Short mmCIF file of C-alpha atoms and ligand atoms in Angstrom, two decimals:
data_model
loop_
_atom_site.label_atom_id
_atom_site.label_comp_id
_atom_site.label_asym_id
_atom_site.label_seq_id
_atom_site.Cartn_x
_atom_site.Cartn_y
_atom_site.Cartn_z
CA MET A 32 42.49 -2.47 89.55
CA PRO A 33 43.90 1.02 90.45
CA ASP A 34 43.17 3.70 87.87
CA ASN A 35 46.79 4.39 86.97
CA GLN A 36 47.93 0.78 86.54
CA ILE A 37 49.13 -0.11 83.01
CA ILE A 38 47.02 -2.88 81.47
CA GLN A 39 48.99 -5.68 79.81
CA GLY A 40 47.84 -7.74 76.81
CA PHE A 41 44.73 -5.60 76.18
CA SER A 42 44.81 -6.24 72.42
CA LYS A 43 44.39 -9.97 73.08
CA PHE A 44 41.22 -9.46 75.17
CA SER A 45 37.85 -10.57 73.81
CA LYS A 46 35.26 -7.85 73.41
CA ASP A 47 33.54 -8.93 76.65
CA GLU A 48 36.86 -8.74 78.47
CA ARG A 49 37.49 -5.26 77.07
CA ILE A 50 34.06 -4.09 78.26
CA GLY A 51 34.68 -5.82 81.61
CA PHE A 52 37.97 -3.95 81.97
CA LEU A 53 36.31 -0.57 81.23
CA SER A 54 33.45 -1.38 83.60
CA SER A 55 35.72 -2.16 86.52
CA ARG A 56 38.17 0.70 85.88
CA TYR A 57 35.55 3.37 85.20
CA GLY A 58 32.72 2.02 87.33
CA PHE A 59 30.28 1.49 84.46
CA SER A 60 26.69 0.92 85.45
CA GLY A 61 24.64 -1.86 83.85
CA GLU A 62 22.99 0.91 81.83
CA THR A 63 26.33 1.98 80.34
CA ARG A 64 27.20 -1.60 79.43
CA ASP A 65 23.76 -1.89 77.80
CA LEU A 66 24.51 1.28 75.81
CA LEU A 67 27.68 -0.26 74.38
CA ILE A 68 25.71 -3.34 73.36
CA SER A 69 22.72 -1.41 71.98
CA MET A 70 24.93 0.67 69.69
CA GLN A 71 26.03 -2.48 67.87
CA ALA A 72 24.46 -3.63 64.61
CA ALA A 73 21.46 -5.94 64.94
CA SER A 74 22.96 -8.27 62.33
CA PRO A 75 25.95 -10.26 63.66
CA ASP A 76 27.43 -10.37 60.13
CA ILE A 77 27.38 -6.59 59.82
CA GLN A 78 28.68 -6.19 63.36
CA LYS A 79 31.62 -8.47 62.50
CA ILE A 80 32.44 -6.37 59.42
CA ILE A 81 32.41 -3.14 61.43
CA GLU A 82 34.46 -4.57 64.30
CA GLU A 83 37.09 -5.93 61.98
CA LEU A 84 37.74 -2.49 60.50
CA SER A 85 39.64 -1.52 63.66
CA GLU A 86 41.23 -2.90 66.82
CA ASN A 87 40.22 -3.00 70.51
CA THR A 88 36.59 -2.28 69.58
CA VAL A 89 33.99 -2.13 72.36
CA SER A 90 30.99 -0.84 70.40
CA ASN A 91 30.06 1.14 67.29
CA TYR A 92 30.26 4.92 67.07
CA HIS A 93 27.34 6.19 65.01
CA LEU A 94 27.20 9.21 62.74
CA PRO A 95 24.07 10.33 60.90
CA PHE A 96 24.00 9.02 57.31
CA SER A 97 22.23 11.69 55.23
CA VAL A 98 21.65 12.49 51.58
CA ALA A 99 21.64 15.76 49.65
CA PRO A 100 19.47 15.46 46.53
CA ASN A 101 19.43 17.46 43.28
CA VAL A 102 23.17 17.92 42.82
CA VAL A 103 23.51 18.56 39.09
CA VAL A 104 27.03 17.63 37.95
CA ASN A 105 27.89 17.88 34.26
CA GLY A 106 24.20 17.69 33.40
CA GLN A 107 23.46 14.61 35.53
CA VAL A 108 21.29 14.79 38.65
CA LYS A 109 23.07 13.09 41.54
CA THR A 110 22.19 12.44 45.17
CA PHE A 111 25.16 12.92 47.48
CA PRO A 112 25.41 10.59 50.50
CA MET A 113 26.92 12.35 53.51
CA ALA A 114 28.12 11.18 56.92
CA THR A 115 28.62 14.07 59.32
CA GLU A 116 27.96 14.98 62.92
CA GLU A 117 27.62 18.73 62.27
CA SER A 118 24.17 20.20 61.89
CA SER A 119 23.69 22.51 58.87
CA VAL A 120 26.33 20.79 56.70
CA VAL A 121 23.82 18.68 54.76
CA ALA A 122 21.32 21.56 54.68
CA ALA A 123 24.03 23.89 53.30
CA LEU A 124 25.02 21.49 50.53
CA SER A 125 21.37 20.74 49.66
CA LYS A 126 20.56 24.44 49.50
CA ALA A 127 23.49 25.12 47.16
CA ALA A 128 22.50 22.12 45.03
CA GLY A 129 18.94 23.43 44.72
CA PHE A 130 20.14 26.91 43.75
CA TRP A 131 22.64 25.70 41.12
CA ALA A 132 20.19 23.16 39.69
CA LYS A 133 18.28 26.25 38.46
CA HIS A 134 21.45 27.84 37.06
CA GLY A 135 23.09 25.17 34.93
CA GLY A 136 24.47 22.99 37.69
CA PHE A 137 28.10 22.28 38.55
CA HIS A 138 30.70 21.75 35.82
CA ALA A 139 33.49 19.46 36.94
CA GLU A 140 36.62 17.93 35.44
CA VAL A 141 39.65 15.90 36.47
CA LEU A 142 43.01 17.52 35.71
CA GLY A 143 45.22 14.52 36.53
CA THR A 144 45.41 11.38 38.64
CA GLU A 145 49.14 10.92 39.27
CA LYS A 146 49.99 9.63 42.76
CA LYS A 147 53.30 9.94 44.53
CA GLY A 148 55.69 8.02 46.75
CA GLN A 149 59.22 8.43 48.06
CA VAL A 150 62.18 6.30 49.07
CA HIS A 151 64.29 8.34 51.51
CA PHE A 152 67.94 7.33 51.84
CA THR A 153 71.44 8.57 52.64
CA TRP A 154 74.55 7.67 50.67
CA PRO A 155 78.14 8.74 51.35
CA GLY A 156 79.47 8.95 47.74
CA GLN A 157 79.75 11.78 45.20
CA PRO A 158 76.30 12.94 44.00
CA GLU A 159 77.54 13.27 40.38
CA LYS A 160 78.55 9.62 40.36
CA LEU A 161 75.12 8.52 41.51
CA GLN A 162 73.40 10.85 39.01
CA ALA A 163 75.48 9.29 36.22
CA ALA A 164 74.72 5.71 37.30
CA PHE A 165 71.03 6.38 37.98
CA PRO A 166 69.52 5.73 34.50
CA GLU A 167 70.75 2.12 34.69
CA ILE A 168 69.66 1.78 38.34
CA ARG A 169 66.20 3.06 37.42
CA LYS A 170 65.84 0.39 34.72
CA THR A 171 66.75 -2.32 37.27
CA LEU A 172 64.32 -0.93 39.85
CA LEU A 173 61.46 -0.97 37.35
CA ALA A 174 62.40 -4.43 36.04
CA GLU A 175 62.60 -5.91 39.53
CA SER A 176 59.18 -4.54 40.47
CA ARG A 177 57.42 -6.05 37.41
CA ALA A 178 55.92 -8.91 39.43
CA ILE A 179 54.19 -6.32 41.66
CA THR A 180 53.14 -3.93 38.89
CA ALA A 181 52.01 -6.47 36.23
CA LYS A 182 48.34 -6.60 37.31
CA MET A 183 48.08 -2.83 37.73
CA GLU A 184 49.64 -2.40 34.27
CA GLN A 185 46.96 -4.66 32.77
CA ARG A 186 44.39 -2.19 34.17
CA GLY A 187 46.24 0.75 32.62
CA GLY A 188 48.20 1.80 35.71
CA GLY A 189 51.61 1.11 37.23
CA ALA A 190 54.81 2.87 38.22
CA ARG A 191 55.19 5.88 35.91
CA SER A 192 58.50 7.50 36.82
CA ILE A 193 61.38 7.41 39.30
CA GLU A 194 63.46 10.56 39.75
CA LEU A 195 66.56 10.92 41.87
CA LYS A 196 66.72 14.02 44.08
CA TYR A 197 69.80 15.08 46.02
CA LEU A 198 68.76 17.19 49.05
CA PRO A 199 71.81 17.82 51.27
CA ASP A 200 70.15 20.91 52.82
CA ILE A 201 67.72 18.61 54.60
CA LEU A 202 70.29 16.05 55.84
CA PRO A 203 73.96 15.38 54.91
CA GLY A 204 74.12 12.86 52.04
CA TYR A 205 70.31 12.72 51.80
CA TYR A 206 68.54 11.59 48.61
CA GLN A 207 65.02 10.72 47.55
CA LEU A 208 63.62 8.49 44.91
CA ASP A 209 60.65 10.60 43.92
CA CYS A 210 58.24 8.15 42.28
CA SER A 211 54.93 8.57 40.51
CA PHE A 212 52.18 6.03 39.96
CA GLU A 213 48.84 5.57 38.25
CA THR A 214 46.49 3.44 40.34
CA CYS A 215 43.28 3.66 38.24
CA ASN A 216 40.18 3.15 40.40
CA ALA A 217 42.11 2.20 43.53
CA MET A 218 43.41 4.57 46.20
CA GLY A 219 46.50 2.41 45.68
CA ALA A 220 48.19 2.93 49.06
CA ASN A 221 49.14 -0.73 49.40
CA PHE A 222 50.24 -0.99 45.78
CA ILE A 223 52.42 2.13 46.05
CA ASN A 224 53.96 1.16 49.38
CA THR A 225 54.75 -2.37 48.15
CA CYS A 226 56.40 -0.94 45.01
CA LEU A 227 58.40 1.56 47.08
CA GLU A 228 59.67 -1.09 49.47
CA GLN A 229 60.72 -3.16 46.45
CA PHE A 230 62.49 -0.13 44.92
CA ALA A 231 64.32 0.41 48.22
CA GLN A 232 65.48 -3.20 48.35
CA SER A 233 66.59 -3.17 44.69
CA LEU A 234 68.39 0.14 45.20
CA GLN A 235 70.34 -1.15 48.19
CA ASN A 236 71.20 -4.24 46.21
CA GLN A 237 72.46 -2.16 43.27
CA PHE A 238 74.94 -0.37 45.53
CA MET A 239 76.17 -3.81 46.66
CA VAL A 240 76.50 -5.53 43.27
CA SER A 241 77.11 -2.82 40.68
CA PRO A 242 80.76 -2.65 39.51
CA VAL A 243 80.36 1.16 39.37
CA PHE A 244 80.52 1.39 43.20
CA SER A 245 83.19 0.34 45.65
CA GLY A 246 84.23 0.75 49.30
CA THR A 247 81.95 3.02 51.36
CA GLU A 248 79.85 3.68 48.21
CA ARG A 249 78.29 0.28 48.85
CA GLU A 250 76.77 1.67 52.10
CA CYS A 251 73.31 3.04 51.34
CA GLN A 252 71.07 3.69 54.36
CA ILE A 253 67.38 3.36 53.53
CA LEU A 254 65.46 5.54 55.98
CA MET A 255 61.91 4.86 54.82
CA ALA A 256 59.77 4.09 51.80
CA ILE A 257 56.23 5.48 51.87
CA LEU A 258 53.62 7.07 49.64
CA SER A 259 53.10 10.81 49.78
CA ASN A 260 49.58 12.00 50.50
CA TYR A 261 50.46 15.22 48.72
CA THR A 262 49.30 14.67 45.14
CA PRO A 263 49.51 18.02 43.29
CA LYS A 264 49.08 16.19 39.97
CA SER A 265 45.94 14.39 41.08
CA ARG A 266 43.39 17.16 40.81
CA ALA A 267 39.76 17.98 40.22
CA ARG A 268 38.10 21.28 39.44
CA ALA A 269 34.46 22.32 39.73
CA ARG A 270 32.85 25.60 38.74
CA VAL A 271 29.48 27.37 38.60
CA GLU A 272 28.22 30.57 37.01
CA CYS A 273 25.05 32.65 36.96
CA PRO A 274 23.95 36.28 36.50
CA ASP A 275 25.31 38.19 39.50
CA ASP A 276 21.89 39.55 40.52
CA ALA A 277 20.54 35.97 40.78
CA LEU A 278 22.24 35.82 44.18
CA ASP A 279 20.28 38.78 45.57
CA SER A 280 17.40 37.67 47.76
CA PRO A 281 13.79 38.72 47.09
CA SER A 282 13.63 39.86 50.73
CA GLY A 283 16.07 42.67 50.01
CA GLU A 284 19.63 41.35 50.31
CA LYS A 285 21.54 43.12 47.49
CA GLN A 286 24.97 42.85 45.91
CA VAL A 287 25.47 39.41 47.40
CA ALA A 288 27.71 38.38 44.48
CA GLU A 289 30.05 41.36 45.02
CA LYS A 290 30.20 40.65 48.74
CA MET A 291 30.96 36.97 48.08
CA VAL A 292 33.82 37.94 45.76
CA GLN A 293 35.18 40.23 48.50
CA ALA A 294 34.82 37.53 51.16
CA ILE A 295 36.71 35.04 48.98
CA HIS A 296 39.37 37.66 48.25
CA ILE A 297 39.89 37.99 52.01
CA ALA A 298 40.22 34.18 52.32
CA LYS A 299 42.85 34.29 49.56
CA ASN A 300 44.92 36.79 51.51
CA ASP A 301 44.34 36.28 55.23
CA VAL A 302 45.31 32.98 56.81
CA SER A 303 42.94 33.22 59.79
CA ARG A 304 39.98 33.60 57.46
CA ALA A 305 41.37 31.06 54.96
CA VAL A 306 41.44 28.27 57.55
CA THR A 307 37.77 28.77 58.48
CA HIS A 308 36.80 29.21 54.84
CA ASN A 309 38.51 25.95 53.88
CA LYS A 310 37.07 24.21 56.94
CA GLY A 311 33.65 25.01 55.49
CA ILE A 312 34.78 23.50 52.18
CA PHE A 313 35.85 20.30 53.94
CA ASN A 314 32.47 20.14 55.73
CA GLY A 315 31.06 18.81 52.46
CA ILE A 316 34.15 16.98 51.18
CA ASP A 317 34.71 15.03 54.40
CA ALA A 318 31.05 14.09 54.74
CA LEU A 319 31.04 12.60 51.23
CA ALA A 320 34.49 11.02 51.73
CA ILE A 321 33.41 9.37 54.99
CA ALA A 322 30.12 8.17 53.51
CA THR A 323 32.00 6.51 50.62
CA GLY A 324 34.63 4.96 52.91
CA ASN A 325 37.50 7.14 51.73
CA ASP A 326 40.42 8.26 53.87
CA PHE A 327 39.31 11.79 54.76
CA ARG A 328 42.53 12.49 56.71
CA ALA A 329 44.55 11.95 53.52
CA ILE A 330 42.13 14.11 51.52
CA GLU A 331 42.29 16.91 54.11
CA ALA A 332 46.09 16.79 54.48
CA CYS A 333 46.53 16.98 50.72
CA GLY A 334 43.93 19.73 50.35
CA HIS A 335 45.55 21.91 53.02
CA ALA A 336 49.03 21.45 51.52
CA TRP A 337 47.57 22.37 48.12
CA ALA A 338 45.99 25.46 49.71
CA ALA A 339 49.52 26.55 50.73
CA ARG A 340 51.16 25.76 47.36
CA ASN A 341 52.07 29.40 46.67
CA GLY A 342 53.83 29.85 50.00
CA GLN A 343 50.83 31.15 51.95
CA TYR A 344 47.85 29.14 53.13
CA ALA A 345 44.88 30.47 51.14
CA SER A 346 41.33 29.79 50.00
CA LEU A 347 40.75 26.70 47.85
CA THR A 348 37.94 28.52 46.03
CA ASP A 349 37.98 31.58 43.86
CA ALA A 350 35.21 33.89 42.59
CA ARG A 351 34.86 36.83 40.27
CA ILE A 352 32.27 38.82 38.36
CA ASP A 353 32.79 39.24 34.59
CA ASN A 354 30.31 41.49 32.76
CA GLY A 355 27.48 40.74 35.17
CA VAL A 356 28.25 37.00 35.40
CA PHE A 357 29.21 35.61 38.82
CA ARG A 358 31.74 32.77 38.53
CA MET A 359 32.98 30.59 41.38
CA GLU A 360 35.31 27.60 41.27
CA ILE A 361 37.31 25.18 43.34
CA ASP A 362 40.63 23.64 42.34
CA LEU A 363 41.49 20.74 44.59
CA ALA A 364 44.37 18.25 44.82
CA LEU A 365 43.07 14.94 46.12
CA ALA A 366 43.44 11.18 45.70
CA VAL A 367 40.59 8.71 46.16
CA GLY A 368 39.74 5.10 45.50
CA VAL A 369 36.51 3.32 44.64
CA VAL A 370 37.73 -0.28 44.75
CA GLY A 371 39.20 -2.07 47.75
CA GLY A 372 39.46 -0.72 51.26
CA VAL A 373 36.50 0.39 53.36
CA THR A 374 34.56 1.40 50.21
CA ALA A 375 34.20 -2.27 49.31
CA ILE A 376 33.59 -3.55 52.86
CA HIS A 377 31.44 -1.18 54.92
CA PRO A 378 27.75 -1.85 54.11
CA LEU A 379 26.84 1.86 54.18
CA ALA A 380 29.90 2.85 52.13
CA LYS A 381 28.78 0.31 49.52
CA LEU A 382 25.28 1.77 49.63
CA ALA A 383 26.69 5.30 49.33
CA MET A 384 28.57 4.22 46.22
CA GLN A 385 25.36 2.70 44.84
CA ILE A 386 23.46 5.95 45.48
CA LEU A 387 26.18 7.79 43.55
CA GLY A 388 25.78 5.33 40.65
CA ASN A 389 29.00 3.38 41.45
CA PRO A 390 31.28 6.14 40.17
CA SER A 391 34.82 5.68 38.88
CA ALA A 392 37.64 7.30 40.88
CA HIS A 393 37.56 10.15 38.31
CA GLU A 394 33.87 10.75 38.92
CA LEU A 395 34.23 10.58 42.69
CA MET A 396 37.05 13.15 42.56
CA MET A 397 34.67 15.47 40.68
CA TYR A 398 31.84 14.86 43.17
CA LEU A 399 34.17 15.67 46.08
CA ALA A 400 35.21 18.92 44.39
CA VAL A 401 31.52 19.74 43.86
CA ALA A 402 30.74 18.95 47.52
CA GLY A 403 33.48 21.38 48.56
CA LEU A 404 32.35 24.13 46.20
CA ALA A 405 28.67 23.72 47.13
CA SER A 406 29.40 23.84 50.88
CA ASN A 407 31.60 26.90 50.48
CA PHE A 408 29.03 28.67 48.28
CA SER A 409 26.33 28.24 50.93
CA SER A 410 28.58 29.25 53.83
CA VAL A 411 29.95 32.38 52.18
CA LYS A 412 26.55 33.39 50.81
CA ALA A 413 25.01 33.07 54.27
CA LEU A 414 27.92 34.88 55.92
CA VAL A 415 27.63 37.94 53.66
CA SER A 416 23.83 38.02 53.80
CA GLY A 417 23.11 38.42 57.48
CA GLY A 418 25.32 35.72 59.01
CA ILE A 419 25.00 32.01 59.67
CA GLN A 420 23.86 32.05 63.27
CA ARG A 421 20.11 32.44 62.70
CA GLY A 422 19.92 29.46 60.36
CA HIS A 423 22.57 27.50 62.23
CA MET A 424 20.97 27.88 65.64
CA LYS A 425 17.60 26.84 64.17
CA MET A 426 19.22 23.57 63.14
CA HIS A 427 20.88 23.49 66.55
CA LEU A 428 17.54 23.99 68.34
CA SER A 429 16.75 20.28 68.25
CA ASN A 430 20.15 19.51 69.86
CA ILE A 431 19.43 22.09 72.56
CA LEU A 432 15.98 20.57 73.18
CA LYS A 433 17.64 17.17 73.62
CA GLN A 434 20.35 18.54 75.91
CA LEU A 435 17.71 20.21 78.09
CA THR A 436 15.64 16.98 78.00
CA VAL A 437 12.59 19.05 77.04
CA PRO A 438 9.47 16.80 77.11
CA GLU A 439 8.34 15.74 73.62
CA LYS A 440 4.88 17.26 74.10
CA ILE A 441 6.13 20.85 74.54
CA ARG A 442 8.83 20.74 71.82
CA PRO A 443 6.47 21.95 69.03
CA LEU A 444 5.60 24.97 71.22
CA VAL A 445 9.27 25.85 71.63
CA ILE A 446 10.05 25.34 67.92
CA ASN A 447 7.09 27.52 67.00
CA TYR A 448 8.13 30.26 69.44
CA PHE A 449 11.66 30.43 67.99
CA ARG A 450 10.49 30.32 64.36
CA ASP A 451 11.14 34.07 63.91
CA LYS A 452 13.70 34.56 66.69
CA THR A 453 17.42 34.08 67.10
CA VAL A 454 18.07 30.84 68.97
CA SER A 455 20.46 30.73 71.92
CA TYR A 456 20.90 28.05 74.55
CA SER A 457 20.00 30.39 77.41
CA ASP A 458 16.93 31.84 75.63
CA VAL A 459 15.61 28.32 74.96
CA GLU A 460 16.29 27.32 78.56
CA ASP A 461 14.46 30.42 79.90
CA PHE A 462 11.50 29.89 77.57
CA VAL A 463 11.19 26.21 78.52
CA LYS A 464 11.29 27.11 82.22
CA THR A 465 8.51 29.67 81.67
CA ILE A 466 6.28 27.10 79.98
CA LEU A 467 6.98 24.40 82.54
CA ASN A 468 6.26 26.79 85.42
CA ALA A 469 3.10 28.20 83.84
C1 MEV B 18 31.06 26.08 59.85
O1 MEV B 18 31.09 24.68 59.99
C2 MEV B 18 31.69 26.51 58.56
C3 MEV B 18 31.82 28.02 58.32
O2 MEV B 18 32.50 28.63 59.45
C4 MEV B 18 32.63 28.18 57.07
C5 MEV B 18 33.00 29.63 56.76
O3 MEV B 18 33.15 30.44 57.69
O4 MEV B 18 33.19 29.89 55.55
C6 MEV B 18 30.46 28.69 58.23
#
């Protein structure tokens, strides 16, 4: 088949047919086909679970599953499971955990768990008329969604509020139903979206049947009904504190606490630095979110919007020194679930939850905030005390050795040689060549 020909009916192909298609279009060798097979789970049951998480699967894509021990959160010692492809991320979190374990640990709290959704619609009538009729419409919307919300209400959740917003600056005649929900231990995306679609249907029906409206007022255009991943009232905070000189290193690095405060001040005021700073925060958050089967794209999107809440994208962490005490904290908007979804299906996500002690959604929100704070603490501390490259490239050395296909028997020699040197790809390559030619 020519390379640029559109393939029809691909989604109906069996896995063998999908691999066959790739093999013929991209000239796969038998070795490549074997790779796709060898990356699959040995257990057919587990393989089936993984495959059914997505569509058009041809193999499994592996990430390292790691753990960071000794994370003291509110006096309890936790082990954080982490799935990440980036070297140094687990080491950074573990290092921060070890340091703070000796200084009172992380203190974390949840500041709210309200989730949001919107029904977007246009309506041609007078806004005042709709505002006046809305209290009755709201009652009908809530009543007609009872069948959907009943179970969630039994668990203490449900639809909490529906507000009408008139936003003609965005589109002529444009309104939103701005809705809030409590979804307890669930991420609640399906619950919220089902409620919103029901609200939309009931709303349209109200314009049709209510005696208050007539003529063109019966014409409401529903544009869409969907949850919002921005949850400014679903928030967790984590903080740490210690004497400021505890951050100085015995080998001579001084005033580390002051430098960290300055570095964080820069990230609060300069967007180019803030993005990298927050990326380091999400190194830890994403790794824990992925390990526990949570939607890390939603967590990131919300976190970045929260970072821009004051009109400028800024650091998610803050730090200060009060009377010789260094204090650092993270305030994060995020929504997570611990029941349903991938968390309840993926064998390693289930194991990750077990390692964490099967936390509630509240607890997991706190752990994610701690993962972000710990990662950021290590990054910023390393950056202001000589830079990250020395430590980072050490971790990277094993990747370089693999890329250069350095024989196993000489790897210890290379690792030993670079023990007290800065690692770079070209230096490793040159050193390996010297040994091999000796
Ligand atoms: C690298 O993954 C993360 C850092 O760049 C974060 C930061 O600069 O704060 C080290």
